[in-house]
Amino acid sequence: MVLDLSLPSGLRDLLPDHSAHLADLSARLHEEFSRFGYRRVFLPTLERLEVVERGLSAAALADVMKFVEPGSGEVVAIRPDITPQIARLYAARPDALPSPARLCYDGPVLRAREARAGRPREVYQAGVEMLGAGGAAADAEMLVLLSRALASVGLDGAVVEVGHARFAGAVIDAARLPEKARAEAWAALGRKDEAALAAAAARGRGTPAAKAALPELASLYGDGALQRGRAIARAVPGAAEPLAEVEAAIRGAGRRKAGPFAVDLGEARGLGYYTGITFAGYAPGAGSAVAAGGRYDGLLERFGRPGPAIGFAVDLEFATQALERSTGRGLSGRAADRKGGKARRKAR
């Protein structure tokens, strides 16, 4: 019988050159994380299923790989996300992790299904979490750190896009949609489908101003997004506080000369735990966001140690893809250039 040497769907081998690029990229990111006072932790690939269930939404749980451990009979899961693990560790070890705790990590996460055709199920990440610190200063620190981390590895032209987990929800709530239309509106928002949002709004029982604001969410990004967001916040008072948090975070980061920043107030992304600002890093040449994160103030309470928290993860594969497409060599080539330049300067 001929042995099938192919891998399961959505998985892939990383050959030496590509693996070296990922390792170099992770090392450079951790250098920047360390400069901001973030300390590295190593976490297991397996978790008890109840821990994973507590940290994710019902929709995200559909992507969890789980099985019964032969020795103990416990149901365990392969982590689909590292943030709930960080929350579990923070709750379990208050003696070793006083608040605020600044932690960083790297490693793979595995999902049961491909997020979309062609995207791997196993994703290699490097990220940071700030646990026990809230407010505009912590939000701004995270934006600054992400911006500088992307710049430090050579992702020229990277932009950090900022949104808020509650802005779109406030508009949908104000439109007072029937339950079915509400679900359709969230799905349409994920597609940036203005026509479908307008159709959902027509079935709402909210004020005319709130219903008119709903389809505007599909295009509430790019130039003038903050100004248009302010107009919506005047019509939908519940959107005012989320908008103010976005503006405060961007102002705070700007004072530290970080950026550039863009705004998307209609973002519908999430793993079920974001409560405040959300953000993503985009770089030329990457097939998707190279980093994503946000504030998740409700998650720590689920693990028994309540408090504010915020963090992000860099997708090492997409970040490496952006570097390779922009230079033709990736991070290793850039590192060699830097070392060669230093050597030449010393020789002179």
mmCIF file of C-alpha atoms in Angstrom:
data_model
loop_
_atom_site.group_PDB
_atom_site.id
_atom_site.type_symbol
_atom_site.label_atom_id
_atom_site.label_comp_id
_atom_site.label_asym_id
_atom_site.label_seq_id
_atom_site.Cartn_x
_atom_site.Cartn_y
_atom_site.Cartn_z
ATOM 1 C CA MET A 1 0.000 0.000 0.000
ATOM 2 C CA VAL A 2 1.327 3.450 -0.920
ATOM 3 C CA LEU A 3 1.618 5.793 2.065
ATOM 4 C CA ASP A 4 -0.237 9.070 1.600
ATOM 5 C CA LEU A 5 2.294 11.766 2.528
ATOM 6 C CA SER A 6 -0.127 14.682 2.182
ATOM 7 C CA LEU A 7 -1.267 16.696 5.198
ATOM 8 C CA PRO A 8 -4.830 17.143 6.461
ATOM 9 C CA SER A 9 -6.767 19.978 4.825
ATOM 10 C CA GLY A 10 -5.689 23.432 5.922
ATOM 11 C CA LEU A 11 -2.299 22.363 7.323
ATOM 12 C CA ARG A 12 1.127 22.841 5.759
ATOM 13 C CA ASP A 13 4.839 22.261 6.315
ATOM 14 C CA LEU A 14 7.126 25.275 6.578
ATOM 15 C CA LEU A 15 10.456 24.722 4.820
ATOM 16 C CA PRO A 16 13.786 25.997 6.239
ATOM 17 C CA ASP A 17 13.921 29.444 4.604
ATOM 18 C CA HIS A 18 10.327 30.268 5.463
ATOM 19 C CA SER A 19 10.704 28.862 8.976
ATOM 20 C CA ALA A 20 13.794 31.039 9.482
ATOM 21 C CA HIS A 21 11.826 34.106 8.411
ATOM 22 C CA LEU A 22 9.079 33.350 10.970
ATOM 23 C CA ALA A 23 11.615 32.741 13.744
ATOM 24 C CA ASP A 24 13.490 35.979 12.926
ATOM 25 C CA LEU A 25 10.250 37.924 12.829
ATOM 26 C CA SER A 26 9.109 36.573 16.205
ATOM 27 C CA ALA A 27 12.486 37.396 17.773
ATOM 28 C CA ARG A 28 12.379 40.987 16.476
ATOM 29 C CA LEU A 29 8.827 41.455 17.747
ATOM 30 C CA HIS A 30 9.790 40.177 21.197
ATOM 31 C CA GLU A 31 12.662 42.664 21.307
ATOM 32 C CA GLU A 32 10.125 45.462 20.878
ATOM 33 C CA PHE A 33 7.685 43.908 23.361
ATOM 34 C CA SER A 34 10.500 43.730 25.927
ATOM 35 C CA ARG A 35 11.322 47.426 25.447
ATOM 36 C CA PHE A 36 7.775 48.217 26.583
ATOM 37 C CA GLY A 37 8.128 46.017 29.683
ATOM 38 C CA TYR A 38 6.267 42.920 28.464
ATOM 39 C CA ARG A 39 7.558 39.614 29.872
ATOM 40 C CA ARG A 40 7.419 36.371 27.948
ATOM 41 C CA VAL A 41 5.364 33.336 28.973
ATOM 42 C CA PHE A 42 5.135 29.871 27.413
ATOM 43 C CA LEU A 43 1.723 28.200 27.377
ATOM 44 C CA PRO A 44 0.600 24.636 26.616
ATOM 45 C CA THR A 45 -1.059 23.721 23.334
ATOM 46 C CA LEU A 46 -3.806 21.790 25.140
ATOM 47 C CA GLU A 47 -6.319 23.224 27.608
ATOM 48 C CA ARG A 48 -9.287 21.768 29.449
ATOM 49 C CA LEU A 49 -12.344 22.286 27.279
ATOM 50 C CA GLU A 50 -14.146 24.176 30.047
ATOM 51 C CA VAL A 51 -11.361 26.783 30.050
ATOM 52 C CA VAL A 52 -11.628 27.258 26.274
ATOM 53 C CA GLU A 53 -15.439 27.377 26.436
ATOM 54 C CA ARG A 54 -15.325 30.105 29.065
ATOM 55 C CA GLY A 55 -13.080 32.263 26.901
ATOM 56 C CA LEU A 56 -14.827 32.159 23.518
ATOM 57 C CA SER A 57 -18.194 32.944 21.970
ATOM 58 C CA ALA A 58 -20.571 30.180 20.870
ATOM 59 C CA ALA A 59 -19.695 30.903 17.238
ATOM 60 C CA ALA A 60 -15.938 30.646 17.884
ATOM 61 C CA LEU A 61 -16.420 27.360 19.758
ATOM 62 C CA ALA A 62 -17.475 25.728 16.495
ATOM 63 C CA ASP A 63 -13.825 25.963 15.415
ATOM 64 C CA VAL A 64 -12.409 24.188 18.481
ATOM 65 C CA MET A 65 -10.625 20.840 18.036
ATOM 66 C CA LYS A 66 -11.448 18.690 21.088
ATOM 67 C CA PHE A 67 -10.968 15.103 22.196
ATOM 68 C CA VAL A 68 -10.988 12.843 25.270
ATOM 69 C CA GLU A 69 -7.558 12.475 26.837
ATOM 70 C CA PRO A 70 -6.803 8.740 27.096
ATOM 71 C CA GLY A 71 -5.087 8.863 30.502
ATOM 72 C CA SER A 72 -7.535 10.994 32.492
ATOM 73 C CA GLY A 73 -10.747 10.791 30.494
ATOM 74 C CA GLU A 74 -10.941 14.609 30.557
ATOM 75 C CA VAL A 75 -12.201 16.486 27.526
ATOM 76 C CA VAL A 76 -9.396 18.737 26.309
ATOM 77 C CA ALA A 77 -9.065 21.171 23.412
ATOM 78 C CA ILE A 78 -6.276 22.356 21.155
ATOM 79 C CA ARG A 79 -6.178 26.109 21.659
ATOM 80 C CA PRO A 80 -7.857 28.137 18.891
ATOM 81 C CA ASP A 81 -6.788 31.385 20.566
ATOM 82 C CA ILE A 82 -4.127 32.231 23.160
ATOM 83 C CA THR A 83 -5.846 35.140 24.947
ATOM 84 C CA PRO A 84 -8.162 32.917 27.064
ATOM 85 C CA GLN A 85 -5.070 30.984 28.166
ATOM 86 C CA ILE A 86 -3.454 34.231 29.300
ATOM 87 C CA ALA A 87 -6.642 35.079 31.232
ATOM 88 C CA ARG A 88 -6.592 31.641 32.893
ATOM 89 C CA LEU A 89 -2.921 32.033 33.875
ATOM 90 C CA TYR A 90 -3.502 35.549 35.263
ATOM 91 C CA ALA A 91 -6.412 34.308 37.385
ATOM 92 C CA ALA A 92 -4.531 31.227 38.596
ATOM 93 C CA ARG A 93 -1.316 33.020 39.627
ATOM 94 C CA PRO A 94 -2.025 36.385 41.271
ATOM 95 C CA ASP A 95 1.066 35.793 43.443
ATOM 96 C CA ALA A 96 3.366 35.755 40.407
ATOM 97 C CA LEU A 97 1.389 38.180 38.232
ATOM 98 C CA PRO A 98 0.418 41.314 40.174
ATOM 99 C CA SER A 99 -1.747 43.873 38.415
ATOM 100 C CA PRO A 100 -1.097 45.338 35.935
ATOM 101 C CA ALA A 101 0.632 42.400 34.265
ATOM 102 C CA ARG A 102 2.330 42.909 30.899
ATOM 103 C CA LEU A 103 2.838 39.552 29.181
ATOM 104 C CA CYS A 104 3.946 38.440 25.729
ATOM 105 C CA TYR A 105 3.977 35.078 23.967
ATOM 106 C CA ASP A 106 4.275 33.244 20.697
ATOM 107 C CA GLY A 107 3.088 29.906 19.353
ATOM 108 C CA PRO A 108 0.567 28.216 17.065
ATOM 109 C CA VAL A 109 -3.217 28.149 17.345
ATOM 110 C CA LEU A 110 -5.356 25.599 15.515
ATOM 111 C CA ARG A 111 -8.930 25.903 14.257
ATOM 112 C CA ALA A 112 -11.165 23.019 13.172
ATOM 113 C CA ARG A 113 -12.111 24.777 9.945
ATOM 114 C CA GLU A 114 -10.484 27.163 7.521
ATOM 115 C CA ALA A 115 -11.593 30.749 8.166
ATOM 116 C CA ARG A 116 -11.886 31.047 4.399
ATOM 117 C CA ALA A 117 -10.660 29.099 1.400
ATOM 118 C CA GLY A 118 -6.890 29.015 1.206
ATOM 119 C CA ARG A 119 -6.235 30.300 4.741
ATOM 120 C CA PRO A 120 -4.388 27.806 6.983
ATOM 121 C CA ARG A 121 -6.140 26.311 9.980
ATOM 122 C CA GLU A 122 -2.919 26.482 11.983
ATOM 123 C CA VAL A 123 -1.731 30.042 12.568
ATOM 124 C CA TYR A 124 1.563 31.106 14.169
ATOM 125 C CA GLN A 125 1.205 34.163 16.388
ATOM 126 C CA ALA A 126 3.267 36.494 18.574
ATOM 127 C CA GLY A 127 1.371 38.827 20.832
ATOM 128 C CA VAL A 128 1.013 40.861 24.013
ATOM 129 C CA GLU A 129 -1.599 41.238 26.729
ATOM 130 C CA MET A 130 -1.925 43.965 29.369
ATOM 131 C CA LEU A 131 -4.017 42.661 32.269
ATOM 132 C CA GLY A 132 -5.439 44.853 35.023
ATOM 133 C CA ALA A 133 -5.060 48.234 33.288
ATOM 134 C CA GLY A 134 -7.889 50.171 31.666
ATOM 135 C CA GLY A 135 -8.565 53.617 30.295
ATOM 136 C CA ALA A 136 -7.267 55.765 27.480
ATOM 137 C CA ALA A 137 -3.608 55.542 28.549
ATOM 138 C CA ALA A 138 -3.584 51.739 28.302
ATOM 139 C CA ASP A 139 -5.450 51.862 24.982
ATOM 140 C CA ALA A 140 -2.915 54.336 23.610
ATOM 141 C CA GLU A 141 0.024 52.242 24.831
ATOM 142 C CA MET A 142 -1.270 49.255 22.900
ATOM 143 C CA LEU A 143 -1.675 51.278 19.699
ATOM 144 C CA VAL A 144 1.841 52.682 20.093
ATOM 145 C CA LEU A 145 3.304 49.238 20.745
ATOM 146 C CA LEU A 146 1.610 47.677 17.714
ATOM 147 C CA SER A 147 2.641 50.551 15.454
ATOM 148 C CA ARG A 148 6.265 50.447 16.603
ATOM 149 C CA ALA A 149 6.428 46.648 16.548
ATOM 150 C CA LEU A 150 5.359 46.568 12.904
ATOM 151 C CA ALA A 151 7.818 49.315 12.024
ATOM 152 C CA SER A 152 10.650 47.600 13.917
ATOM 153 C CA VAL A 153 10.453 44.488 11.725
ATOM 154 C CA GLY A 154 10.502 46.519 8.524
ATOM 155 C CA LEU A 155 6.823 46.563 7.587
ATOM 156 C CA ASP A 156 7.055 49.888 5.778
ATOM 157 C CA GLY A 157 3.693 51.445 5.058
ATOM 158 C CA ALA A 158 1.846 49.464 7.764
ATOM 159 C CA VAL A 159 -1.293 51.201 9.035
ATOM 160 C CA VAL A 160 -3.112 50.489 12.304
ATOM 161 C CA GLU A 161 -6.887 50.659 11.840
ATOM 162 C CA VAL A 162 -8.919 51.432 14.977
ATOM 163 C CA GLY A 163 -12.569 50.672 15.691
ATOM 164 C CA HIS A 164 -14.778 49.855 18.669
ATOM 165 C CA ALA A 165 -16.685 46.721 19.641
ATOM 166 C CA ARG A 166 -19.726 48.683 20.844
ATOM 167 C CA PHE A 167 -20.154 51.413 18.217
ATOM 168 C CA ALA A 168 -21.978 49.364 15.581
ATOM 169 C CA GLY A 169 -23.937 47.533 18.277
ATOM 170 C CA ALA A 170 -25.240 50.844 19.631
ATOM 171 C CA VAL A 171 -26.557 51.760 16.174
ATOM 172 C CA ILE A 172 -28.170 48.355 15.671
ATOM 173 C CA ASP A 173 -29.772 48.582 19.125
ATOM 174 C CA ALA A 174 -31.116 52.073 18.373
ATOM 175 C CA ALA A 175 -32.641 50.879 15.086
ATOM 176 C CA ARG A 176 -34.726 48.398 17.125
ATOM 177 C CA LEU A 177 -34.647 45.573 14.622
ATOM 178 C CA PRO A 178 -36.667 42.367 14.916
ATOM 179 C CA GLU A 179 -34.532 39.411 15.988
ATOM 180 C CA LYS A 180 -34.150 37.939 12.500
ATOM 181 C CA ALA A 181 -33.341 41.321 10.954
ATOM 182 C CA ARG A 182 -30.801 41.945 13.704
ATOM 183 C CA ALA A 183 -28.904 38.765 12.810
ATOM 184 C CA GLU A 184 -29.091 39.719 9.130
ATOM 185 C CA ALA A 185 -27.712 43.174 9.932
ATOM 186 C CA TRP A 186 -24.652 41.753 11.714
ATOM 187 C CA ALA A 187 -24.012 39.389 8.804
ATOM 188 C CA ALA A 188 -24.403 42.233 6.305
ATOM 189 C CA LEU A 189 -22.047 44.420 8.333
ATOM 190 C CA GLY A 190 -19.402 41.690 8.171
ATOM 191 C CA ARG A 191 -19.699 41.872 4.354
ATOM 192 C CA LYS A 192 -19.893 45.703 4.298
ATOM 193 C CA ASP A 193 -23.202 45.258 2.444
ATOM 194 C CA GLU A 194 -24.891 48.662 2.521
ATOM 195 C CA ALA A 195 -27.994 47.533 0.589
ATOM 196 C CA ALA A 196 -28.662 44.643 2.987
ATOM 197 C CA LEU A 197 -28.222 46.964 5.977
ATOM 198 C CA ALA A 198 -30.719 49.402 4.469
ATOM 199 C CA ALA A 199 -33.202 46.546 3.972
ATOM 200 C CA ALA A 200 -32.781 45.500 7.604
ATOM 201 C CA ALA A 201 -33.170 49.103 8.793
ATOM 202 C CA ALA A 202 -36.491 49.394 6.946
ATOM 203 C CA ARG A 203 -37.879 46.712 9.259
ATOM 204 C CA GLY A 204 -36.748 48.524 12.406
ATOM 205 C CA ARG A 205 -38.908 50.354 14.950
ATOM 206 C CA GLY A 206 -36.288 52.895 15.985
ATOM 207 C CA THR A 207 -36.127 56.602 15.222
ATOM 208 C CA PRO A 208 -35.703 57.628 11.555
ATOM 209 C CA ALA A 209 -32.236 58.978 12.381
ATOM 210 C CA ALA A 210 -31.130 55.669 13.941
ATOM 211 C CA LYS A 211 -32.440 53.647 11.006
ATOM 212 C CA ALA A 212 -30.739 55.988 8.539
ATOM 213 C CA ALA A 213 -27.432 55.522 10.399
ATOM 214 C CA LEU A 214 -27.477 51.728 10.059
ATOM 215 C CA PRO A 215 -26.493 51.446 6.358
ATOM 216 C CA GLU A 216 -23.843 54.140 6.872
ATOM 217 C CA LEU A 217 -21.877 51.659 8.999
ATOM 218 C CA ALA A 218 -20.875 49.766 5.845
ATOM 219 C CA SER A 219 -18.746 52.680 4.655
ATOM 220 C CA LEU A 220 -17.722 54.173 8.011
ATOM 221 C CA TYR A 221 -13.993 53.871 7.398
ATOM 222 C CA GLY A 222 -11.227 55.793 5.680
ATOM 223 C CA ASP A 223 -11.074 59.552 5.175
ATOM 224 C CA GLY A 224 -13.612 61.470 7.224
ATOM 225 C CA ALA A 225 -14.723 58.415 9.242
ATOM 226 C CA LEU A 226 -14.411 60.217 12.584
ATOM 227 C CA GLN A 227 -16.420 63.207 11.375
ATOM 228 C CA ARG A 228 -19.147 60.944 10.010
ATOM 229 C CA GLY A 229 -19.010 58.930 13.228
ATOM 230 C CA ARG A 230 -19.646 62.085 15.252
ATOM 231 C CA ALA A 231 -22.750 62.800 13.180
ATOM 232 C CA ILE A 232 -24.033 59.288 13.875
ATOM 233 C CA ALA A 233 -23.250 59.667 17.591
ATOM 234 C CA ARG A 234 -25.427 62.792 17.698
ATOM 235 C CA ALA A 235 -28.316 60.726 16.292
ATOM 236 C CA VAL A 236 -27.523 57.635 18.390
ATOM 237 C CA PRO A 237 -26.433 58.714 21.904
ATOM 238 C CA GLY A 238 -25.283 55.189 22.767
ATOM 239 C CA ALA A 239 -22.541 55.486 20.137
ATOM 240 C CA ALA A 240 -21.014 58.607 21.720
ATOM 241 C CA GLU A 241 -18.976 56.881 24.434
ATOM 242 C CA PRO A 242 -17.405 54.271 22.100
ATOM 243 C CA LEU A 243 -16.489 57.035 19.661
ATOM 244 C CA ALA A 244 -14.912 59.095 22.458
ATOM 245 C CA GLU A 245 -12.782 56.100 23.489
ATOM 246 C CA VAL A 246 -11.513 55.667 19.926
ATOM 247 C CA GLU A 247 -10.622 59.342 19.650
ATOM 248 C CA ALA A 248 -8.894 59.382 23.058
ATOM 249 C CA ALA A 249 -6.769 56.346 22.194
ATOM 250 C CA ILE A 250 -5.678 57.798 18.850
ATOM 251 C CA ARG A 251 -4.882 61.191 20.433
ATOM 252 C CA GLY A 252 -2.825 59.512 23.154
ATOM 253 C CA ALA A 253 -0.881 57.435 20.646
ATOM 254 C CA GLY A 254 -0.367 60.466 18.428
ATOM 255 C CA ARG A 255 1.246 62.382 21.293
ATOM 256 C CA ARG A 256 3.869 59.626 21.377
ATOM 257 C CA LYS A 257 4.462 60.115 17.653
ATOM 258 C CA ALA A 258 3.087 56.689 16.696
ATOM 259 C CA GLY A 259 1.052 55.872 13.629
ATOM 260 C CA PRO A 260 -0.272 56.187 11.024
ATOM 261 C CA PHE A 261 -3.780 55.322 12.217
ATOM 262 C CA ALA A 262 -7.002 54.844 10.276
ATOM 263 C CA VAL A 263 -10.553 54.321 11.548
ATOM 264 C CA ASP A 264 -13.233 51.700 10.832
ATOM 265 C CA LEU A 265 -16.282 52.204 13.051
ATOM 266 C CA GLY A 266 -18.307 49.539 11.234
ATOM 267 C CA GLU A 267 -15.963 46.647 12.022
ATOM 268 C CA ALA A 268 -17.837 43.473 13.007
ATOM 269 C CA ARG A 269 -14.833 41.222 13.708
ATOM 270 C CA GLY A 270 -14.432 39.509 17.073
ATOM 271 C CA LEU A 271 -13.983 36.329 19.083
ATOM 272 C CA GLY A 272 -16.825 37.078 21.460
ATOM 273 C CA TYR A 273 -14.903 38.910 24.171
ATOM 274 C CA TYR A 274 -14.070 42.394 22.868
ATOM 275 C CA THR A 275 -15.697 45.224 24.843
ATOM 276 C CA GLY A 276 -13.829 48.390 23.846
ATOM 277 C CA ILE A 277 -11.493 49.615 21.152
ATOM 278 C CA THR A 278 -10.452 47.114 18.509
ATOM 279 C CA PHE A 279 -7.570 47.470 16.092
ATOM 280 C CA ALA A 280 -5.817 45.719 13.233
ATOM 281 C CA GLY A 281 -2.522 46.207 11.426
ATOM 282 C CA TYR A 282 -2.435 46.195 7.628
ATOM 283 C CA ALA A 283 0.726 46.085 5.528
ATOM 284 C CA PRO A 284 1.239 46.202 1.737
ATOM 285 C CA GLY A 285 1.706 42.718 0.290
ATOM 286 C CA ALA A 286 -0.175 40.780 2.997
ATOM 287 C CA GLY A 287 -3.272 38.798 2.080
ATOM 288 C CA SER A 288 -5.062 39.876 5.265
ATOM 289 C CA ALA A 289 -4.475 41.824 8.472
ATOM 290 C CA VAL A 290 -0.995 41.154 9.859
ATOM 291 C CA ALA A 291 -2.180 41.834 13.430
ATOM 292 C CA ALA A 292 -5.425 42.219 15.345
ATOM 293 C CA GLY A 293 -6.544 42.863 18.902
ATOM 294 C CA GLY A 294 -8.613 44.981 21.232
ATOM 295 C CA ARG A 295 -9.939 45.590 24.717
ATOM 296 C CA TYR A 296 -11.711 42.705 26.487
ATOM 297 C CA ASP A 297 -12.698 43.960 29.942
ATOM 298 C CA GLY A 298 -15.268 41.217 30.577
ATOM 299 C CA LEU A 299 -13.058 38.193 29.960
ATOM 300 C CA LEU A 300 -11.009 38.151 33.154
ATOM 301 C CA GLU A 301 -14.148 38.039 35.304
ATOM 302 C CA ARG A 302 -15.116 34.747 33.651
ATOM 303 C CA PHE A 303 -11.955 33.249 35.145
ATOM 304 C CA GLY A 304 -12.453 34.653 38.650
ATOM 305 C CA ARG A 305 -10.115 37.664 38.679
ATOM 306 C CA PRO A 306 -12.096 40.635 37.347
ATOM 307 C CA GLY A 307 -10.312 43.536 35.731
ATOM 308 C CA PRO A 308 -9.710 45.395 32.478
ATOM 309 C CA ALA A 309 -7.485 43.902 29.781
ATOM 310 C CA ILE A 310 -6.254 44.644 26.278
ATOM 311 C CA GLY A 311 -3.923 42.962 23.786
ATOM 312 C CA PHE A 312 -3.110 41.972 20.226
ATOM 313 C CA ALA A 313 -1.537 39.161 18.221
ATOM 314 C CA VAL A 314 0.628 39.399 15.107
ATOM 315 C CA ASP A 315 0.012 36.752 12.437
ATOM 316 C CA LEU A 316 3.601 35.725 11.692
ATOM 317 C CA GLU A 317 2.703 34.109 8.372
ATOM 318 C CA PHE A 318 0.960 37.170 6.928
ATOM 319 C CA ALA A 319 3.631 39.511 8.293
ATOM 320 C CA THR A 320 6.355 37.388 6.682
ATOM 321 C CA GLN A 321 4.356 37.320 3.451
ATOM 322 C CA ALA A 322 4.277 41.121 3.427
ATOM 323 C CA LEU A 323 8.027 41.317 4.047
ATOM 324 C CA GLU A 324 8.851 38.782 1.338
ATOM 325 C CA ARG A 325 6.669 40.518 -1.239
ATOM 326 C CA SER A 326 8.056 43.957 -0.441
ATOM 327 C CA THR A 327 11.733 42.936 -0.512
ATOM 328 C CA GLY A 328 11.831 39.583 -2.297
ATOM 329 C CA ARG A 329 13.815 38.137 0.602
ATOM 330 C CA GLY A 330 11.960 38.508 3.871
ATOM 331 C CA LEU A 331 13.203 39.482 7.300
ATOM 332 C CA SER A 332 16.422 37.438 7.156
ATOM 333 C CA GLY A 333 17.624 39.453 4.160
ATOM 334 C CA ARG A 334 16.852 42.717 5.915
ATOM 335 C CA ALA A 335 18.666 41.550 9.037
ATOM 336 C CA ALA A 336 21.710 40.691 6.916
ATOM 337 C CA ASP A 337 21.584 44.158 5.344
ATOM 338 C CA ARG A 338 21.508 45.790 8.781
ATOM 339 C CA LYS A 339 24.466 43.714 10.011
ATOM 340 C CA GLY A 340 26.412 44.433 6.836
ATOM 341 C CA GLY A 341 25.731 48.142 7.156
ATOM 342 C CA LYS A 342 26.966 48.172 10.749
ATOM 343 C CA ALA A 343 30.115 46.298 9.754
ATOM 344 C CA ARG A 344 30.825 48.776 6.956
ATOM 345 C CA ARG A 345 30.341 51.746 9.278
ATOM 346 C CA LYS A 346 32.742 50.202 11.810
ATOM 347 C CA ALA A 347 35.335 49.544 9.067
ATOM 348 C CA ARG A 348 35.278 53.222 8.131
#
